[in-house]
Coordinates of C-alpha atoms in Angstrom, one line a residue:
M1 CA 69.7 11.2 118.9
T2 CA 72.7 13.3 117.9
A3 CA 73.9 15.8 120.4
H4 CA 75.7 18.8 118.9
M5 CA 77.9 21.4 120.5
N6 CA 78.8 24.9 119.6
F7 CA 82.5 25.7 119.2
V8 CA 82.2 29.4 118.5
A9 CA 84.0 31.8 120.9
T10 CA 82.6 31.9 124.4
T11 CA 82.3 34.9 126.7
K12 CA 84.0 34.4 130.0
I13 CA 82.0 36.0 132.8
L14 CA 83.1 36.6 136.4
V15 CA 80.3 36.9 138.9
L16 CA 81.2 38.7 142.2
S17 CA 78.5 38.2 144.7
D18 CA 77.9 37.4 148.4
D19 CA 74.2 36.7 147.8
A20 CA 74.0 32.9 147.5
A21 CA 70.6 32.9 146.0
A22 CA 71.4 35.6 143.4
A23 CA 74.7 34.0 142.5
S24 CA 73.1 30.6 142.1
F25 CA 70.4 32.2 139.8
M26 CA 73.1 33.9 137.7
L27 CA 75.2 30.7 137.4
D28 CA 72.2 28.7 136.4
T29 CA 71.1 31.3 133.8
F30 CA 74.5 31.8 132.2
G31 CA 75.3 28.1 132.5
S32 CA 72.3 27.1 130.4
L33 CA 73.8 28.9 127.4
S34 CA 76.9 27.4 125.8
R35 CA 78.1 30.8 124.6
Y36 CA 78.9 31.7 128.2
D37 CA 81.6 30.4 130.5
V38 CA 80.9 31.6 134.1
R39 CA 82.8 31.6 137.4
H40 CA 81.6 32.8 140.8
M41 CA 83.7 34.4 143.5
A42 CA 82.8 36.2 146.8
L43 CA 83.3 39.9 147.1
K44 CA 86.3 39.5 149.4
A45 CA 88.3 38.4 146.4
L46 CA 88.5 42.1 145.5
V47 CA 90.7 42.8 148.5
E48 CA 92.8 39.6 148.5
K49 CA 95.9 40.3 146.5
G50 CA 96.4 38.0 143.6
R51 CA 93.0 36.3 144.1
I52 CA 91.5 37.7 140.8
D53 CA 93.1 38.1 137.4
P54 CA 90.5 40.2 135.6
T55 CA 92.3 39.9 132.3
Q56 CA 91.1 36.3 132.2
F57 CA 87.5 37.4 131.8
D58 CA 85.5 39.2 129.1
M59 CA 82.9 40.6 131.5
I60 CA 82.3 41.1 135.2
V61 CA 78.9 41.0 137.0
L62 CA 79.1 42.8 140.3
D63 CA 76.4 42.2 142.9
V64 CA 76.5 45.1 145.4
D65 CA 73.3 43.9 147.1
N66 CA 72.2 46.7 149.5
G67 CA 75.0 49.0 148.4
E68 CA 77.1 48.8 151.5
V69 CA 80.1 47.5 149.6
L70 CA 80.1 50.7 147.5
Q71 CA 81.7 52.4 150.5
Q72 CA 84.9 50.3 150.2
P73 CA 87.7 52.2 148.3
E74 CA 89.0 48.8 147.0
L75 CA 86.0 48.5 144.8
F76 CA 86.7 51.8 143.0
S77 CA 90.4 51.0 142.7
F78 CA 89.5 47.7 141.1
R79 CA 87.2 49.4 138.6
T80 CA 89.8 52.1 137.8
N81 CA 92.4 49.4 137.1
N82 CA 90.1 47.4 134.8
R83 CA 88.0 50.0 132.9
N84 CA 88.5 48.1 129.7
I85 CA 86.5 45.2 130.9
P86 CA 82.7 45.5 130.7
L87 CA 81.1 45.8 134.1
V88 CA 77.4 45.3 134.8
V89 CA 76.0 45.8 138.3
V90 CA 73.0 44.2 140.1
S91 CA 71.7 45.4 143.4
E92 CA 68.7 45.9 145.6
E93 CA 66.7 49.2 145.6
L94 CA 69.3 51.7 146.7
A95 CA 69.1 54.9 148.7
N96 CA 70.0 58.1 146.9
D97 CA 73.5 58.4 148.5
R98 CA 74.4 54.8 147.5
M99 CA 72.9 55.3 144.1
R100 CA 75.4 58.2 143.6
L101 CA 78.2 55.9 144.5
L102 CA 76.9 53.4 142.0
F103 CA 77.1 56.0 139.2
R104 CA 80.7 56.9 140.3
L105 CA 81.6 53.2 139.7
N106 CA 80.9 53.9 136.0
G107 CA 79.5 50.5 135.1
N108 CA 78.1 49.6 131.7
D109 CA 74.6 48.7 133.0
W110 CA 72.6 48.1 136.1
L111 CA 69.8 45.7 137.0
K112 CA 67.6 45.7 140.1
K113 CA 67.1 42.6 142.2
P114 CA 65.2 40.3 142.4
L115 CA 66.6 39.3 139.1
E116 CA 64.4 38.2 136.2
R117 CA 66.0 35.7 133.8
R118 CA 65.1 37.3 130.5
A119 CA 66.1 40.8 131.6
L120 CA 69.4 39.4 132.9
I121 CA 70.2 37.6 129.6
D122 CA 69.2 40.7 127.6
M123 CA 71.6 42.8 129.6
I124 CA 74.5 40.4 129.4
S125 CA 74.0 39.8 125.6
T126 CA 74.0 43.6 125.0
H127 CA 77.4 44.1 126.6
A128 CA 79.1 40.8 125.9
P129 CA 82.2 41.5 123.7
T130 CA 81.4 38.5 121.5
A131 CA 77.7 39.0 121.3
G132 CA 77.8 40.4 117.8
A133 CA 79.9 37.5 116.6
N134 CA 77.2 35.0 117.3
E135 CA 74.0 36.7 116.2
S136 CA 71.1 34.4 115.9
R137 CA 69.3 34.3 112.6
V138 CA 65.7 33.4 112.0
H139 CA 64.2 32.1 108.7
A140 CA 60.5 31.7 108.0
V141 CA 59.2 29.2 105.5
V142 CA 55.6 30.0 104.6
S143 CA 53.1 28.3 102.3
A144 CA 51.3 30.4 99.7
V145 CA 48.7 27.7 99.3
G146 CA 47.9 24.5 101.3
G147 CA 49.7 21.4 100.4
A148 CA 52.7 23.1 98.7
G149 CA 55.2 21.2 100.8
A150 CA 56.5 24.0 103.0
S151 CA 56.8 21.8 106.1
V152 CA 59.0 19.3 104.4
I153 CA 61.2 22.1 103.0
A154 CA 61.4 23.8 106.5
S155 CA 62.5 20.6 108.2
S156 CA 65.0 19.9 105.4
L157 CA 66.3 23.5 105.6
A158 CA 66.9 23.0 109.4
H159 CA 68.9 19.9 108.6
V160 CA 71.0 21.8 106.1
L161 CA 71.7 24.7 108.5
A162 CA 72.6 22.3 111.3
Q163 CA 75.5 20.6 109.4
P164 CA 78.9 21.2 111.0
R165 CA 81.0 23.9 109.5
K166 CA 84.8 24.5 109.6
N167 CA 84.9 25.9 113.2
S168 CA 81.5 25.2 114.6
A169 CA 78.5 22.9 114.8
P170 CA 75.6 25.4 114.7
R171 CA 72.7 25.2 117.1
V172 CA 69.5 25.1 115.1
N173 CA 65.8 25.1 116.2
L174 CA 62.9 24.2 114.0
F175 CA 59.6 25.8 115.2
D176 CA 56.3 24.6 113.8
L177 CA 53.7 27.4 114.1
D178 CA 50.8 25.3 112.8
F179 CA 49.3 24.6 116.2
S180 CA 46.1 23.3 114.6
S181 CA 47.8 20.0 113.6
G182 CA 51.4 20.0 114.8
S183 CA 52.2 18.3 111.5
L184 CA 56.0 18.5 111.8
G185 CA 55.9 16.3 114.9
H186 CA 54.1 13.6 112.9
Y187 CA 56.3 14.0 109.8
L188 CA 59.5 13.6 111.8
N189 CA 58.1 11.0 114.2
L190 CA 58.6 13.3 117.2
V191 CA 55.1 13.9 118.4
N192 CA 55.0 16.2 121.4
D193 CA 52.1 15.6 123.9
Y194 CA 53.1 18.5 126.2
D195 CA 50.0 20.4 127.3
L196 CA 50.5 24.1 126.7
M197 CA 47.2 25.1 128.4
P198 CA 48.7 26.1 131.8
V199 CA 51.4 28.2 130.0
I200 CA 48.9 30.0 127.7
A201 CA 47.4 31.8 130.7
N202 CA 50.9 32.9 131.9
P203 CA 53.3 33.3 128.9
S204 CA 55.9 34.8 131.3
R205 CA 56.7 31.2 132.4
V206 CA 58.4 30.6 129.1
D207 CA 62.2 30.8 129.7
L208 CA 65.2 28.8 128.6
E209 CA 64.4 25.9 131.0
F210 CA 60.9 25.7 129.6
I211 CA 62.1 25.6 126.0
D212 CA 64.7 23.0 126.8
L213 CA 62.0 20.9 128.5
V214 CA 59.5 20.9 125.7
R215 CA 61.6 20.6 122.6
K216 CA 62.5 17.3 120.9
R217 CA 66.0 16.5 119.6
H218 CA 66.3 15.2 116.1
A219 CA 69.1 13.0 114.8
G220 CA 69.6 15.5 112.0
G221 CA 71.3 17.9 114.4
F222 CA 68.4 20.3 115.2
S223 CA 65.7 20.7 117.9
L224 CA 62.0 20.6 117.2
L225 CA 59.2 22.6 118.7
S226 CA 55.9 21.2 117.4
F227 CA 52.6 21.0 119.2
K228 CA 49.0 20.0 118.3
Q229 CA 47.3 22.6 120.5
P230 CA 44.4 24.3 118.6
S231 CA 43.5 26.3 121.8
V232 CA 46.6 28.5 121.2
L233 CA 45.0 29.9 118.1
G234 CA 41.9 31.1 119.9
S235 CA 43.4 32.2 123.1
P236 CA 43.7 36.0 123.8
K237 CA 47.3 35.4 125.0
G238 CA 48.1 32.9 122.2
A239 CA 50.1 35.5 120.3
E240 CA 52.1 36.5 123.4
L241 CA 52.9 32.9 124.1
V242 CA 54.1 32.1 120.5
L243 CA 56.2 35.3 120.2
R244 CA 57.8 34.7 123.6
M245 CA 58.6 31.0 122.7
L246 CA 60.1 32.1 119.5
D247 CA 62.1 34.9 121.2
V248 CA 63.6 32.5 123.7
A249 CA 64.2 29.7 121.3
A250 CA 65.9 32.0 118.8
F251 CA 68.1 33.6 121.4
E252 CA 69.8 30.4 122.4
S253 CA 70.3 29.2 118.8
D254 CA 72.5 30.2 115.9
Q255 CA 69.8 29.5 113.3
T256 CA 66.0 29.1 113.8
V257 CA 63.7 27.9 111.0
I258 CA 60.0 28.6 111.4
D259 CA 57.3 26.7 109.5
V260 CA 54.5 29.2 109.0
P261 CA 51.1 28.0 107.9
Y262 CA 49.3 29.6 104.9
Y263 CA 46.2 30.6 106.9
Y264 CA 46.0 33.7 109.1
T265 CA 47.1 33.7 112.8
P266 CA 47.3 36.6 115.2
W267 CA 51.1 36.5 115.2
K268 CA 51.8 35.8 111.5
D269 CA 52.5 39.4 110.4
D270 CA 54.7 40.1 113.5
V271 CA 56.8 37.0 112.7
L272 CA 57.1 37.6 109.0
G273 CA 57.9 41.2 109.5
S274 CA 60.8 40.7 111.8
V275 CA 62.7 37.5 110.7
N276 CA 65.9 37.6 108.7
S277 CA 64.5 35.8 105.7
V278 CA 61.2 34.6 104.3
T279 CA 60.9 31.7 101.9
I280 CA 57.5 31.5 100.1
V281 CA 56.6 28.0 98.9
T282 CA 54.1 27.5 96.1
E283 CA 53.4 25.2 93.2
M284 CA 53.6 25.4 89.4
T285 CA 49.9 26.3 88.8
I286 CA 48.5 29.6 87.8
P287 CA 46.3 30.0 90.9
A288 CA 49.2 29.0 93.2
L289 CA 51.6 31.4 91.5
H290 CA 49.3 34.3 91.8
Q291 CA 48.7 33.5 95.5
A292 CA 52.5 33.5 95.9
K293 CA 52.8 36.8 94.1
D294 CA 50.1 38.5 96.3
L295 CA 51.9 37.2 99.4
F296 CA 55.3 38.4 98.1
L297 CA 53.9 41.9 97.5
N298 CA 52.3 42.0 101.0
L299 CA 55.5 40.9 102.6
A300 CA 57.5 43.5 100.7
R301 CA 55.2 46.2 102.1
L302 CA 55.2 44.7 105.6
R303 CA 59.0 44.5 105.7
G304 CA 59.7 47.7 103.8
S305 CA 61.7 45.8 101.1
S306 CA 61.7 42.7 99.0
D307 CA 65.3 41.9 100.2
S308 CA 65.7 38.4 101.7
I309 CA 62.3 37.2 100.4
F310 CA 62.7 34.1 98.3
V311 CA 60.1 32.3 96.2
V312 CA 60.4 28.5 95.8
I313 CA 58.2 26.6 93.4
N314 CA 58.1 23.1 94.8
K315 CA 57.2 19.8 93.0
Y316 CA 58.3 21.2 89.7
R317 CA 57.9 18.9 86.7
S318 CA 59.4 19.6 83.3
K319 CA 58.2 17.8 80.2
L320 CA 59.3 18.5 76.6
F321 CA 55.8 18.7 75.1
S322 CA 53.9 19.7 78.2
L323 CA 51.1 22.2 78.0
G324 CA 51.6 23.2 81.6
V325 CA 53.1 26.4 83.0
R326 CA 56.6 27.1 81.8
R327 CA 59.6 28.7 83.4
Q328 CA 59.3 31.8 81.2
Q329 CA 55.7 32.4 82.4
V330 CA 56.9 32.1 86.0
D331 CA 59.5 34.8 85.4
K332 CA 56.8 37.1 83.9
V333 CA 54.7 36.7 87.1
F334 CA 57.5 37.6 89.5
K335 CA 59.4 39.9 87.1
D336 CA 62.6 41.1 89.0
T337 CA 62.5 38.2 91.5
R338 CA 63.7 35.0 90.1
A339 CA 61.8 32.0 91.6
H340 CA 63.8 28.9 92.6
L341 CA 62.7 25.6 91.4
I342 CA 62.7 22.4 93.4
D343 CA 62.1 19.3 91.3
D344 CA 59.3 16.9 92.0
D345 CA 60.7 13.8 93.7
W346 CA 57.7 11.7 94.8
D347 CA 59.7 8.5 95.4
T348 CA 62.1 10.2 97.9
L349 CA 59.5 12.3 99.7
S350 CA 56.8 9.6 100.0
E351 CA 59.3 7.2 101.5
A352 CA 60.6 9.9 103.9
L353 CA 57.0 10.8 105.1
N354 CA 56.0 7.1 105.5
R355 CA 59.1 6.3 107.5
G356 CA 59.1 9.5 109.5
V357 CA 62.6 10.6 108.5
L358 CA 64.1 13.4 106.5
P359 CA 64.4 13.2 102.7
F360 CA 68.2 13.4 103.2
E361 CA 68.1 10.1 105.1
V362 CA 66.4 8.4 102.1
N363 CA 68.5 9.9 99.4
G364 CA 70.8 12.8 100.1
R365 CA 71.6 13.2 96.4
S366 CA 68.0 13.4 95.3
R367 CA 66.8 16.4 93.3
F368 CA 64.8 17.6 96.2
C369 CA 67.8 17.6 98.6
R370 CA 70.0 19.4 96.1
G371 CA 67.3 22.1 95.7
V372 CA 67.0 22.6 99.5
G373 CA 70.8 22.7 99.8
K374 CA 70.9 25.6 97.4
L375 CA 68.2 27.4 99.4
G376 CA 70.3 26.9 102.5
V377 CA 73.2 28.7 100.9
L378 CA 70.9 31.7 100.1
V379 CA 69.5 32.2 103.6
R380 CA 72.5 31.3 105.7

């Protein structure tokens, strides 16, 4: 398997805390994300001259615990001298007099202990100076009809997005939302036998460590989340589990590709309405094109715009004297939205599926691979 690292700018965080358990929790949480470089120091470093050089950090996390430290003037002097550095504070429940001192500290945010991992990450990502520079993007690939080949396109798109660029090697996740079959695990020879049943009852268990535990690494440079767990579809908490898994997986990646099945699921509209782009995959037949058009119109209403909705006609065959559907007829169906054609490439795709590899590993210059490469430029 190929390990890949992210080289984009990291946020350097200083954690000031005398609470060993809280400090360990914060170090573990930030340390699990490569975008953060974290260092821990005790609060006494505030009064030891020359111990701290705040200019070396992009953000400071101050743990005032029960608030007693707020009575030390050195703390306010430190803040006065470093107001340009974002400061977030964590503490126990504080009495009113100590809460007033906390407000005087003029921090950027506050979180009450005991700390919860997701809330902590959300707070840090909100105030991190480089947060906006590394925004995660999520791309859905959805079938208009069964058998259109959306899963193969989704996995190939993940491979395209995972390729190293000039200054970084993007972190990419591929999430298979077809829990009835977990087909991507079989296509890529990365079958996942992890039992999600205990987690369905308690979706709050899903965090960064859980995602890191259950995903599979692919040699193409991306991570795969694919499970054959039909019980997720019928569970009252199935939607909560799926959306939480997607939320956590997307947070720690630069690009996330979602393979969305053509059939209805309780979370389908929520996902398609919130992602950065949607690619509808269909075939060159009149029924399949009309299904794709209906889906396109529904998505445009759901999202409030047709922007970033792409239509891909897969397995396209062009013959000189063919009586089949022609390009001009496709343009009439979709009018202002020009569909993208990916040529039929049975030899490459059948070999890839039989070997459990990506089409790029069979023939990176094939017509199919060139077509998906163009799609990657559109959604990136």
